[in-house]
Tab-separated table of C-alpha atoms in Angstrom:
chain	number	residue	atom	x	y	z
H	23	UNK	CA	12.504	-6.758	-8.248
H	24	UNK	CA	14.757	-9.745	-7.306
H	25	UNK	CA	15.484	-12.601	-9.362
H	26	UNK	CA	15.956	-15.958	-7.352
H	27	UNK	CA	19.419	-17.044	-6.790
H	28	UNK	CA	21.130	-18.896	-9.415
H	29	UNK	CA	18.202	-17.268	-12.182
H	30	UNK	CA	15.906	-20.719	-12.374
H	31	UNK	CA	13.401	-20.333	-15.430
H	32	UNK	CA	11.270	-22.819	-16.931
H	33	UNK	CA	12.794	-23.535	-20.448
H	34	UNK	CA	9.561	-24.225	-21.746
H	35	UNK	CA	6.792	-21.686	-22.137
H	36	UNK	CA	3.630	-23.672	-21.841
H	37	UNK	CA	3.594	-25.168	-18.233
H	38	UNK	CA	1.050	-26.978	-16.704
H	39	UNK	CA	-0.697	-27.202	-13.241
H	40	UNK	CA	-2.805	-28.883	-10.946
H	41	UNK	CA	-4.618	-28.190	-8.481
H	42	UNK	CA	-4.126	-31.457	-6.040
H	43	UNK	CA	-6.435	-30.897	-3.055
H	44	UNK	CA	-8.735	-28.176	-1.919
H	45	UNK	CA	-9.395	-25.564	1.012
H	46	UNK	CA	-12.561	-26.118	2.606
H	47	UNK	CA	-13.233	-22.452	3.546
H	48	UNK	CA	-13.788	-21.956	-0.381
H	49	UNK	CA	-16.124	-23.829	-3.280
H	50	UNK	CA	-13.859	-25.898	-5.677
H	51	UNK	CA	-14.880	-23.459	-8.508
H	52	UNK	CA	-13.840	-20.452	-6.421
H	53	UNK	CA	-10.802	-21.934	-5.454
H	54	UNK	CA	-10.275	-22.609	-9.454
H	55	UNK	CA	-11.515	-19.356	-10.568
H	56	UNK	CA	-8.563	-17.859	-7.897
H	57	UNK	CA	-5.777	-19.369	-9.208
H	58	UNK	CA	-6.873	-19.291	-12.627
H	59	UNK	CA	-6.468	-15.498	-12.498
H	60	UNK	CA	-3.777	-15.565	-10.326
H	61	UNK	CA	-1.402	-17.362	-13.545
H	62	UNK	CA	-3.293	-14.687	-15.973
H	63	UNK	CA	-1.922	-11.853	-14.665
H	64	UNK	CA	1.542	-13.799	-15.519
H	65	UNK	CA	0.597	-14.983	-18.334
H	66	UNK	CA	-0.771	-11.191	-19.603
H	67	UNK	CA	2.691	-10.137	-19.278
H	68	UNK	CA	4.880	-13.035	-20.917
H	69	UNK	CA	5.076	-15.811	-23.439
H	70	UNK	CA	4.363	-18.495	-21.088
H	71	UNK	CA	0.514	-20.432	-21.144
H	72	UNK	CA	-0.678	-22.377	-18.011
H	73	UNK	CA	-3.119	-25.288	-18.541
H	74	UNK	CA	-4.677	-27.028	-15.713
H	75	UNK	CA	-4.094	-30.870	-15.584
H	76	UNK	CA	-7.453	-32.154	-14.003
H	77	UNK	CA	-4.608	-35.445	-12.696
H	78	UNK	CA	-1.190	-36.453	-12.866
H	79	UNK	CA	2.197	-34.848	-12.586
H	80	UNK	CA	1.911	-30.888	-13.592
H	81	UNK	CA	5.190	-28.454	-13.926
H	82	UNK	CA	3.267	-26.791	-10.929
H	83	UNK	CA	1.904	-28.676	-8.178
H	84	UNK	CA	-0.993	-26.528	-5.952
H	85	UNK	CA	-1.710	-27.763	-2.483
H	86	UNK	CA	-3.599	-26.612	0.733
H	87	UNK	CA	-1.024	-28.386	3.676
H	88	UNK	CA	-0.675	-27.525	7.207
H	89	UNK	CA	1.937	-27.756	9.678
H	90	UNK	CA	5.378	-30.305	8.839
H	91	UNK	CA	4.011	-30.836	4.996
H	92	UNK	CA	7.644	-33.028	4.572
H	93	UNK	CA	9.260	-30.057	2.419
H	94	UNK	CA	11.368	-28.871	5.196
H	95	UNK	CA	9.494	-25.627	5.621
H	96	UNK	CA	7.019	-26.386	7.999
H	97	UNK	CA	3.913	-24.460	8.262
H	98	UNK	CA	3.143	-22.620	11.277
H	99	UNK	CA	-0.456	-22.442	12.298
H	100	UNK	CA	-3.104	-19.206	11.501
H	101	UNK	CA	-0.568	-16.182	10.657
H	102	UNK	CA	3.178	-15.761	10.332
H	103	UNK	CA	3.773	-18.096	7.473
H	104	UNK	CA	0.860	-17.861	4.748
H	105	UNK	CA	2.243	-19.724	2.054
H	106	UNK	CA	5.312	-20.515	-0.441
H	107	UNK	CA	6.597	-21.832	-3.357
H	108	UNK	CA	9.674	-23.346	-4.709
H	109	UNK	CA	11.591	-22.003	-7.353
H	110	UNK	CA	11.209	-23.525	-11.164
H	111	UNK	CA	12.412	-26.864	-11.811
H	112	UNK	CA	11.707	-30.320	-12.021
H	113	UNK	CA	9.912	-32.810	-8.836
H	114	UNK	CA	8.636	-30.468	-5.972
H	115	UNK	CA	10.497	-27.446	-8.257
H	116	UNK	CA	7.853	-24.545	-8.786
H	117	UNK	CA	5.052	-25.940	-6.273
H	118	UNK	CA	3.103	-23.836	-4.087
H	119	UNK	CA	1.772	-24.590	-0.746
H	120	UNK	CA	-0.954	-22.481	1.186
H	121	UNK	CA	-1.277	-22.884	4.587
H	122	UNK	CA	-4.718	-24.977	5.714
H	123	UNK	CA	-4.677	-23.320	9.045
H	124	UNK	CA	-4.865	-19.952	7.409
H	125	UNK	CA	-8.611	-18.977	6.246
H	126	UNK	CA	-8.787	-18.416	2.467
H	127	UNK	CA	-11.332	-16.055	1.412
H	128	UNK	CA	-12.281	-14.632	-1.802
H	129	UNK	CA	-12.642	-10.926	-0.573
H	130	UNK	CA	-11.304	-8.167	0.988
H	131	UNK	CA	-11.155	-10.669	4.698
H	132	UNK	CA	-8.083	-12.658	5.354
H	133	UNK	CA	-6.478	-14.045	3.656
H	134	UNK	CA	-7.724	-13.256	-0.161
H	135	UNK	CA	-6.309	-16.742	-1.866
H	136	UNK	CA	-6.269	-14.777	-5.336
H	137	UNK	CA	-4.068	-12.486	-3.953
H	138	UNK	CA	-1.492	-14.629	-2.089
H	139	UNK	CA	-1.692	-16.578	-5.241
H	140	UNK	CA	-0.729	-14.159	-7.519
H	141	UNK	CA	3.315	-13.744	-4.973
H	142	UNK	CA	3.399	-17.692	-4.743
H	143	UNK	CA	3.500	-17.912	-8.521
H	144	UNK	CA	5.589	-15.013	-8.418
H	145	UNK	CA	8.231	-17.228	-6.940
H	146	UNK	CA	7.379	-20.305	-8.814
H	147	UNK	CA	7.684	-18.739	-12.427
H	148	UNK	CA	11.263	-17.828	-10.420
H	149	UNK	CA	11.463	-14.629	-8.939
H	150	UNK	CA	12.744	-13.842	-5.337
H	151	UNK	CA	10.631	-10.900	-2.738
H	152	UNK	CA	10.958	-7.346	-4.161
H	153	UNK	CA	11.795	-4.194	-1.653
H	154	UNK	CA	8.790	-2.486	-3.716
H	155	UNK	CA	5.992	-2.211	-1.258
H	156	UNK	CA	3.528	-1.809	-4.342
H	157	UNK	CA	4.915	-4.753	-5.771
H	158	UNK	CA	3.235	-7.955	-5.761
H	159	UNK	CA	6.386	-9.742	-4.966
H	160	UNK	CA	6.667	-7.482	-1.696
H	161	UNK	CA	6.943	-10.756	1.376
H	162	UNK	CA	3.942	-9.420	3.610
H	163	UNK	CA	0.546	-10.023	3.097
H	164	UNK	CA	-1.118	-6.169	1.825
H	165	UNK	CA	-4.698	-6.627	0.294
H	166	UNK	CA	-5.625	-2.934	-1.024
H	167	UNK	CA	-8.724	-4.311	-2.527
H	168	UNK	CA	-7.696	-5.288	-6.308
H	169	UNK	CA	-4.830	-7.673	-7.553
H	170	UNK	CA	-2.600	-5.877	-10.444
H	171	UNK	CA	0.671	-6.579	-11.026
H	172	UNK	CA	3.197	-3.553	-10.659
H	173	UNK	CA	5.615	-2.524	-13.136
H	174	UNK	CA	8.788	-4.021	-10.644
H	175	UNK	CA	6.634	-6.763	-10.994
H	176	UNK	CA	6.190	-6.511	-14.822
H	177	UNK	CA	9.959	-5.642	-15.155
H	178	UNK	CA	10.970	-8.302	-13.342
H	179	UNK	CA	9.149	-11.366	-14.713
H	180	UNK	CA	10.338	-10.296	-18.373
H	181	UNK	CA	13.743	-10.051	-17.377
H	182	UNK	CA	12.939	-13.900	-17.264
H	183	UNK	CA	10.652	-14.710	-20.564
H	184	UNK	CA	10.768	-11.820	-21.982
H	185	UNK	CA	7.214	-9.605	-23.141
H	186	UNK	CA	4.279	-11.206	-24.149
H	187	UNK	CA	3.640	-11.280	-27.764
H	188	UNK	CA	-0.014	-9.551	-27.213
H	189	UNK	CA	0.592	-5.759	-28.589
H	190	UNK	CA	-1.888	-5.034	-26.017
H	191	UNK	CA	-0.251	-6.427	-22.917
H	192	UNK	CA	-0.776	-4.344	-19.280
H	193	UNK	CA	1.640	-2.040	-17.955
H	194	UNK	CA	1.817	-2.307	-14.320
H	195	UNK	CA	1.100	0.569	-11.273
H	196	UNK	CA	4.252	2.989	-10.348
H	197	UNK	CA	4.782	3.329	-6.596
H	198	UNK	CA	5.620	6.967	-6.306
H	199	UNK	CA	9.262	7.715	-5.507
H	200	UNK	CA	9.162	10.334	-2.817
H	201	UNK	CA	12.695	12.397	-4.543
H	202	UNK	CA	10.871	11.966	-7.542
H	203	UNK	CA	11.084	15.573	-9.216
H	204	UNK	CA	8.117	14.791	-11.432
H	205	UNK	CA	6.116	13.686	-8.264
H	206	UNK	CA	2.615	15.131	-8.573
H	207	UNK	CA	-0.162	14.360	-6.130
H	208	UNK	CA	-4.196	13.396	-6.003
H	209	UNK	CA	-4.832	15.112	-2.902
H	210	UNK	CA	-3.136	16.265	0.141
H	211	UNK	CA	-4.801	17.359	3.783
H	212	UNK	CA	-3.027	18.511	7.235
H	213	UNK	CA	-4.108	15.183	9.659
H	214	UNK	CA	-3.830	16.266	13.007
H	215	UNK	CA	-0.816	18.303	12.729
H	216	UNK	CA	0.924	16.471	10.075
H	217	UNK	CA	0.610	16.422	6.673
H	218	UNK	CA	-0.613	13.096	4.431
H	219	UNK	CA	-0.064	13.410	0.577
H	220	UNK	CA	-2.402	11.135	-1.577
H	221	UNK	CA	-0.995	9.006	-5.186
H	222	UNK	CA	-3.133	6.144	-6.657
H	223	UNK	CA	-3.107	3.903	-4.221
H	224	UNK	CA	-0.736	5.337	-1.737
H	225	UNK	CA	-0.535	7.981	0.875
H	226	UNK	CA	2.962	9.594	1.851
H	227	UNK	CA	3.008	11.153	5.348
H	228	UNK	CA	5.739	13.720	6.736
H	229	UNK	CA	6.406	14.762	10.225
H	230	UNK	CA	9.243	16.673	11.619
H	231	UNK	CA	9.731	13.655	14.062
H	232	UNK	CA	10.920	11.066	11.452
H	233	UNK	CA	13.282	12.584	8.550
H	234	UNK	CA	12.030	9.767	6.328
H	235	UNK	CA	9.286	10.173	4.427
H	236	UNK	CA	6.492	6.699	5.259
H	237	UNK	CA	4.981	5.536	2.308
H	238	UNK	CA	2.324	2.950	2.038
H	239	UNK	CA	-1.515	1.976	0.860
H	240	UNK	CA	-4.224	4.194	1.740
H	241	UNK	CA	-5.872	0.678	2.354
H	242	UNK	CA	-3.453	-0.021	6.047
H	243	UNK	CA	-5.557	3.030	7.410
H	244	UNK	CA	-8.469	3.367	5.517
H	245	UNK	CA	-9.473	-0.567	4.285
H	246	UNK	CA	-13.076	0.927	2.600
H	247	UNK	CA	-11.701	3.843	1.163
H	248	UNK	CA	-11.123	3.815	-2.933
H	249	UNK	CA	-7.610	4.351	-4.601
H	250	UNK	CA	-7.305	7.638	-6.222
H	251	UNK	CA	-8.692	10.125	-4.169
H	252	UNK	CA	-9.033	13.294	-6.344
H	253	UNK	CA	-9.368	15.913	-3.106
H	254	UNK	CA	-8.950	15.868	1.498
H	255	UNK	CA	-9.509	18.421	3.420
H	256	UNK	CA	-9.545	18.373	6.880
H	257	UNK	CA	-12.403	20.089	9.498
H	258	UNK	CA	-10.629	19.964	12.336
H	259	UNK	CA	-13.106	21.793	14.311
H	260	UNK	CA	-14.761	17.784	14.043
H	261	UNK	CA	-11.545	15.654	13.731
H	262	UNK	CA	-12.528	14.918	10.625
H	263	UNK	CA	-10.662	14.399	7.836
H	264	UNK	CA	-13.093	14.438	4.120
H	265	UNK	CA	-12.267	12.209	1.413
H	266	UNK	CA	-13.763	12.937	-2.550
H	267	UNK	CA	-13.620	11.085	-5.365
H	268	UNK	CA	-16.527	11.562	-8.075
H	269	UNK	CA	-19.457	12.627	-7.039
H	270	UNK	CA	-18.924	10.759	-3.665
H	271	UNK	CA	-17.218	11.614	-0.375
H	272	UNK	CA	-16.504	10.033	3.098
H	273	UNK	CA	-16.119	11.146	5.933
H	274	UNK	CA	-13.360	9.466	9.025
H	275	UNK	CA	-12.571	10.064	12.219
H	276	UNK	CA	-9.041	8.623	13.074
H	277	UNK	CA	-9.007	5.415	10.891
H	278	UNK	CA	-12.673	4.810	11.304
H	279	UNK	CA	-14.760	6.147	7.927
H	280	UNK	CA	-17.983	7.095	9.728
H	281	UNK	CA	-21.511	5.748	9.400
H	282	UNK	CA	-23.611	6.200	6.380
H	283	UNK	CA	-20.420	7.379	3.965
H	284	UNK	CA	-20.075	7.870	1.251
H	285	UNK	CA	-22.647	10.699	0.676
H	286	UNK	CA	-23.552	12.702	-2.785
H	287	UNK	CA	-21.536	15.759	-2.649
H	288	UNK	CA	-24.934	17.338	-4.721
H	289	UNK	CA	-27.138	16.494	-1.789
H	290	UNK	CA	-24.555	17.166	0.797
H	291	UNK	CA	-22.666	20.374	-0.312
H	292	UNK	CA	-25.509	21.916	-2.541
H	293	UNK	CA	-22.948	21.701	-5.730
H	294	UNK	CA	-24.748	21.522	-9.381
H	295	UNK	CA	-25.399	18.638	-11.273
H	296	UNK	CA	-22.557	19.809	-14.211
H	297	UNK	CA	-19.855	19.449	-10.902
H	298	UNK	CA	-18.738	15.627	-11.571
H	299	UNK	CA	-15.843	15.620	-8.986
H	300	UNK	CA	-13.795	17.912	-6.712
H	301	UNK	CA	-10.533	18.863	-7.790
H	302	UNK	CA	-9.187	20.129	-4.396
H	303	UNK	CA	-10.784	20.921	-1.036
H	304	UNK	CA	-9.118	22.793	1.975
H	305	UNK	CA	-10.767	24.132	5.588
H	306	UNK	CA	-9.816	27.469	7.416
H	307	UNK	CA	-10.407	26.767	11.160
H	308	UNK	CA	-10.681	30.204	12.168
H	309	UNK	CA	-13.114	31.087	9.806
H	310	UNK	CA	-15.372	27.196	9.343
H	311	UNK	CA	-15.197	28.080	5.799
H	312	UNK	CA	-13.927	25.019	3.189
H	313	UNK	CA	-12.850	25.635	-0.083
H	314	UNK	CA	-13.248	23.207	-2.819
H	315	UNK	CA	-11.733	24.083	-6.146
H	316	UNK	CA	-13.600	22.066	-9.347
H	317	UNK	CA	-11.998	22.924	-13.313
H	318	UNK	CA	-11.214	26.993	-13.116
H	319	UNK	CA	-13.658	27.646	-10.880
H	320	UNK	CA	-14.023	27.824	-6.992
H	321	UNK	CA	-16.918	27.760	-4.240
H	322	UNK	CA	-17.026	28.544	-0.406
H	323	UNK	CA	-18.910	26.756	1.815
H	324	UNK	CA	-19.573	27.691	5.372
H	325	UNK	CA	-19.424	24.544	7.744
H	326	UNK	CA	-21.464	25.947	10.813
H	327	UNK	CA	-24.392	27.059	8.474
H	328	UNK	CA	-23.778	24.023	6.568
H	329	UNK	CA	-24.627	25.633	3.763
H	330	UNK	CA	-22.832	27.004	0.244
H	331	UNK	CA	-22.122	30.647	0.526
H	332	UNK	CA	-24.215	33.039	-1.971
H	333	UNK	CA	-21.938	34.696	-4.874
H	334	UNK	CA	-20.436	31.597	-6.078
H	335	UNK	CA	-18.764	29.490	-7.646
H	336	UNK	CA	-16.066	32.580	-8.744
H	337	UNK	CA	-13.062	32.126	-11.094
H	338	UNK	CA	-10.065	30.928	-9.376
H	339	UNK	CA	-7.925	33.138	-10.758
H	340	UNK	CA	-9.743	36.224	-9.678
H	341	UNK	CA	-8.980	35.612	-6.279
H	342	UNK	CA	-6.028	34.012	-5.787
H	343	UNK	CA	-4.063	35.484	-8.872
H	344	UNK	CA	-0.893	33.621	-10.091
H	345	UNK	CA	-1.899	29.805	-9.286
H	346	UNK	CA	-2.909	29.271	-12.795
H	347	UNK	CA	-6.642	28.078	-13.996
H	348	UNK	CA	-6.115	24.316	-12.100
H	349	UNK	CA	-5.581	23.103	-8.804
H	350	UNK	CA	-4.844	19.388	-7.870
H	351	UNK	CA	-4.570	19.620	-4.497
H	352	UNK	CA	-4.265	22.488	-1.621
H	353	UNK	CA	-3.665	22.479	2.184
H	354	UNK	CA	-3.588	25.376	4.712
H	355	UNK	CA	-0.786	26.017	7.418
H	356	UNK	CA	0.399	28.608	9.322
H	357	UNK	CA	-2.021	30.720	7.765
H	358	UNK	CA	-1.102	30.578	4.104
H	359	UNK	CA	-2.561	28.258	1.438
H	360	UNK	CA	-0.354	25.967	0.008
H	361	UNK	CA	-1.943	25.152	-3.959
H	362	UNK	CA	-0.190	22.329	-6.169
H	363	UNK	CA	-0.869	21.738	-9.512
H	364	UNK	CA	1.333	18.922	-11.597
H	365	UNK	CA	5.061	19.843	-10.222
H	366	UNK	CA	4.381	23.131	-8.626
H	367	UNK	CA	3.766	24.302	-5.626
H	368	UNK	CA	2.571	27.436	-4.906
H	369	UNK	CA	2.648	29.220	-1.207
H	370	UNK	CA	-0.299	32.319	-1.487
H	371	UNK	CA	-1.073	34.621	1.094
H	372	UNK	CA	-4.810	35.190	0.903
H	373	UNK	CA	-4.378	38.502	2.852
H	374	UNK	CA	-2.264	40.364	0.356
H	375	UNK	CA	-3.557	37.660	-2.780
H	376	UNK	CA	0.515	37.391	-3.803
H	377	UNK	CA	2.361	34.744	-4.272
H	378	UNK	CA	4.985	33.552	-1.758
H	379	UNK	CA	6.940	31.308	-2.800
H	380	UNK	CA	7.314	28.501	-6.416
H	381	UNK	CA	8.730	25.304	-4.751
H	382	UNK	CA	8.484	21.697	-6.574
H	383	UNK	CA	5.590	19.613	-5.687
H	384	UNK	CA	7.778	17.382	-3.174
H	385	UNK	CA	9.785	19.733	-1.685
H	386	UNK	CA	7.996	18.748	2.016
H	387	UNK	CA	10.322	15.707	1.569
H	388	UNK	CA	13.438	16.901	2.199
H	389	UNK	CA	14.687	15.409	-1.061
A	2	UNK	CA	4.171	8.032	21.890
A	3	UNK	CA	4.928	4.220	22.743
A	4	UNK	CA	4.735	3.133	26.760
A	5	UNK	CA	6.924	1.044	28.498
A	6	UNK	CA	6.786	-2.982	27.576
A	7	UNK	CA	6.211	-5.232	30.224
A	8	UNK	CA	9.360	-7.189	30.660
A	9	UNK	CA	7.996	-10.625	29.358
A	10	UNK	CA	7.268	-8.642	26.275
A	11	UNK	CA	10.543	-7.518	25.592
A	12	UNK	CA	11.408	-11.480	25.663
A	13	UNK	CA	8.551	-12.437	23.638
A	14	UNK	CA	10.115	-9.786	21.470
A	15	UNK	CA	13.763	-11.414	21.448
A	16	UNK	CA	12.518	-15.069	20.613
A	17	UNK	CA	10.316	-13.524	17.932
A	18	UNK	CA	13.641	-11.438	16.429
A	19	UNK	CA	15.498	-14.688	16.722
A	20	UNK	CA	12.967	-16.783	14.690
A	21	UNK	CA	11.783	-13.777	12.214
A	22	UNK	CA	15.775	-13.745	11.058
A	23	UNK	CA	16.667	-17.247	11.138
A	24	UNK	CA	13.537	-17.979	8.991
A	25	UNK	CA	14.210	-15.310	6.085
A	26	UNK	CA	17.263	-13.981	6.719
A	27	UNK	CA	19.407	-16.801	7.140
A	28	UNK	CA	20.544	-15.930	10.150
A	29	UNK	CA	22.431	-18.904	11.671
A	30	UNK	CA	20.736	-21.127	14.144
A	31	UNK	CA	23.526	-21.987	16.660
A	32	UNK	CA	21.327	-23.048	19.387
A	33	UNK	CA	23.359	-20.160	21.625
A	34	UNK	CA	21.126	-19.315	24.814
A	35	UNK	CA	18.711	-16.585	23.647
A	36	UNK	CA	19.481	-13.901	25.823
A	37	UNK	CA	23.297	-14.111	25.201
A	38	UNK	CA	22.556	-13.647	21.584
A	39	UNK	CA	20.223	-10.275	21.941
A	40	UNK	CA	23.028	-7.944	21.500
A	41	UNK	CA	25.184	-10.426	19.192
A	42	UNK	CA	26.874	-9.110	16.311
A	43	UNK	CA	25.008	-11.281	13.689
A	44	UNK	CA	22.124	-10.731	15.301
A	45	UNK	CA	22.474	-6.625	14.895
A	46	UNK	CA	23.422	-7.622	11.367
A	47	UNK	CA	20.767	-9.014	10.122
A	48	UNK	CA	18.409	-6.415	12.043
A	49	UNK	CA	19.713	-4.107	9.769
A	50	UNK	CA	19.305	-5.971	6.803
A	51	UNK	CA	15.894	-6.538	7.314
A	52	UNK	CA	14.896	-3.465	8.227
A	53	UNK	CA	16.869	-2.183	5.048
A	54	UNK	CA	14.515	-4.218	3.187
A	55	UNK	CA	11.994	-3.197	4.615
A	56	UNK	CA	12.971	0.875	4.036
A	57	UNK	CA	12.156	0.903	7.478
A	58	UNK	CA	14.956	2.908	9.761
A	59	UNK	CA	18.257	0.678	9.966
A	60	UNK	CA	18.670	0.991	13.911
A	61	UNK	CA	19.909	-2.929	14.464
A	62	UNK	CA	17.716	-2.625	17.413
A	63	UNK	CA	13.764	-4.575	17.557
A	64	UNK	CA	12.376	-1.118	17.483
A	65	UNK	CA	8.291	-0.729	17.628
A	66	UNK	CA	8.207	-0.255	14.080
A	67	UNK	CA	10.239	-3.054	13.433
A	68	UNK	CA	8.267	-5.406	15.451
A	69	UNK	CA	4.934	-4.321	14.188
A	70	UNK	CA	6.619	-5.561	10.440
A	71	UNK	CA	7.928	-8.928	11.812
A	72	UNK	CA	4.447	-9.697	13.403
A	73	UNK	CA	2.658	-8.851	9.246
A	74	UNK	CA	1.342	-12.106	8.029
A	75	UNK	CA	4.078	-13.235	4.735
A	76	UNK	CA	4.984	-15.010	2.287
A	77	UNK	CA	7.318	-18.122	3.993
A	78	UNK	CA	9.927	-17.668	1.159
A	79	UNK	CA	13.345	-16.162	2.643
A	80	UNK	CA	14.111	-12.326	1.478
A	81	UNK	CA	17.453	-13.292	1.264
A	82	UNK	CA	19.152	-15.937	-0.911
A	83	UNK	CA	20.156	-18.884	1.509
């Protein structure tokens, strides 16, 4: 996180607002509702209390401008600039402005006012853009489908005001750190010759091309898809790459998730009703046969036939011995199985059932 | 795998670099002819800052990557104190 220049705070912790005019792509009370929220995740967090001023002068001043607005930041038309806000202090000091030629929406469509709302006051309550891509305070515009603040976020608005005195107050998302040696991951699948590596709401992705390893939401390719994806594997025979989480799973080709996902994986894959979710999922090529690992257990299924094959589920650790009785994620290349579980890695060589290699989870990152 | 830009791109892609910096990164507007200033020192500068910020790869050049970041709808706050 960045504090603004200078460290501007409100001395006072019960600030006022007001909502002066409204966006016509939005109902007053949805526009209300927005930036209600938007000042609660703030207010979750810290001592300060925002109440809205139905008239008159308010500590923060909301508008919906376009174009030269006489603040000497002109707006800029649909895109580029969405909105801003001036730092805390008195007159024009913590206003925000959104951008009228911008359309405000209260979903998932550009541009999701709750969300933009939630930087602007960012700046207002007086901190500066964060390098944290997961952060709220990060300068572009990234909807991944829910507003929470992240800890940088968290860390850096109390550096202001300090905690908030409710015992139960939030603690924000992590965005992995790639060097992290405690990095563990959701799922992981090969994508087309590279390799993708699923956390919360973020994918990491390593080629040999780039040495550095791209981070970002799930959401930039996959807008539809859910955050925590528990298993991926990918059937290459298809270009597909399979996503699970619960009892669901989709199905994409490239970033398009393909008509009629998600399916049951009951219906679909022929699993039991006492399977709730799919720990880890990987496909051989050669032999069209996926393998999805749930608790201690394992099952084959045989993609051409489309069916599950007879004999199992069988104990994991019957069959590939060493590995342990868990498996978070697992990914095939070169012809040996790579299983994780927490900070381990585990290379395997299903011909001779031995153990390769013990690497850390990460160690595809060239930490 | 990126193909050759047509040449009116490429100065699209200067007068965007120009306006992307002087807007958040404080890079000085000196009213200098465009083109002079592609390959200026200040303008390499704060390239690299921004695409520091950014963690994307500090080249000081408008790489594809780099352009595809400038062109993301933002917040019209500066990244850098002015």
């Amino acid at each position: 996180f960045v504090l603004t220049q200078g460290n501007p705070r409100w001395e006072k912790t019960d600030l006022t607002y007001r909502i002066e005019n409204y966006t016509p792509d939005l109902s007053e009370a949805e526009v209300d509702h927005a930036i209600e929220k938007a000042f609660q995740l703030w207010s979750n967090v810290t001592p300060l209390t925002f109440t809205k001023l139905p008239a008159g002068q308010a500590d923060i001043m909301i508008s919906f401008v376009r174009g030269d607005h006489h603040d000497n930041s002109p707006f800029d038309g649909s895109g580029g600039n969405l909105a801003h806000a001036f730092q805390p202090g008195p007159g024009i000091g913590g206003d925000a402005h959104f951008d009228e030629d911008e359309r405000w929406t209260n979903n998932y469509r550009d541009y999701n006012l709750y969300r933009v709302a939630a930087h602007e006051l960012g700046h207002s309550l007086g901190l500066s853009h964060s390098t944290d891509i997961g952060a709220l305070m990060y300068p572009n515009y990234i909807f991944s489908g829910d507003v929470q603040l992240a800890q940088d976020d968290i860390n850096g608005i109390q550096t202001i005001y300090g905690p908030s005195k409710n015992p139960t107050q939030p603690t924000g998302s992590q965005t992995p750190e790639v060097c992290d040696s405690k990095l563990t991951f959701d799922a992981i699948t090969t994508i087309r010759g590279e390799l993708m590596f699923f956390k919360d709401r973020f994918y990491m992705r390593a080629n040999s091309v780039y040495p550095e390893v791209e981070l970002n939401f799930i959401s930039v390719f996959w807008p539809s898809l859910p955050s925590g994806i528990e298993a991926a594997y990918e059937l290459a025979e298809r270009d597909e790459i399979r996503f699970f989480k619960g009892s669901k799973y989709w199905a994409v080709l490239g970033q398009d998730v393909l008509r009629g996902y998600p399916k049951d994986i009951h219906s679909s894959f022929g699993f039991p009703r006492t399977v709730k979710h799919i720990d880890a999922a990987v496909s051989e090529e050669d032999t069209g046969k996926t393998y999805f690992f749930v608790a201690n257990k394992y099952w084959r299924y045989d993609e051409y036939k489309r069916s599950m094959d007879a004999g199992y589920p069988k104990m994991i650790a019957h069959d590939f011995p060493g590995i342990g009785h868990k498996v978070d994620a697992v990914f095939k290349k070169d012809g040996f199985f790579y299983f994780f579980h927490g900070t381990r890695q585990y290379k395997f060589d299903a011909k001779t059932k031995r153990i390769l290699s013990l690497q850390k989870a990460n160690s595809w990152f060239n930490c | 795998h990126s193909f050759p830009v047509a040449p009116e791109t490429q100065q699209q892609d200067v007068e965007t670099v120009q306006k992307y910096l002087e807007k958040y990164y404080d890079l000085k507007d000196v009213g200098t002819h465009i083109e002079r200033r592609r390959n200026s020192g200040s303008v390499v500068e704060k390239l690299k800052q921004m695409q520091e910020f950014f963690g994307l790869r500090v080249t000081g050049k408008p790489d594809a990557e780099t352009m595809k970041v400038m062109k993301q709808p933002r917040c019209g706050v500066p990244d850098v104190a002015r």
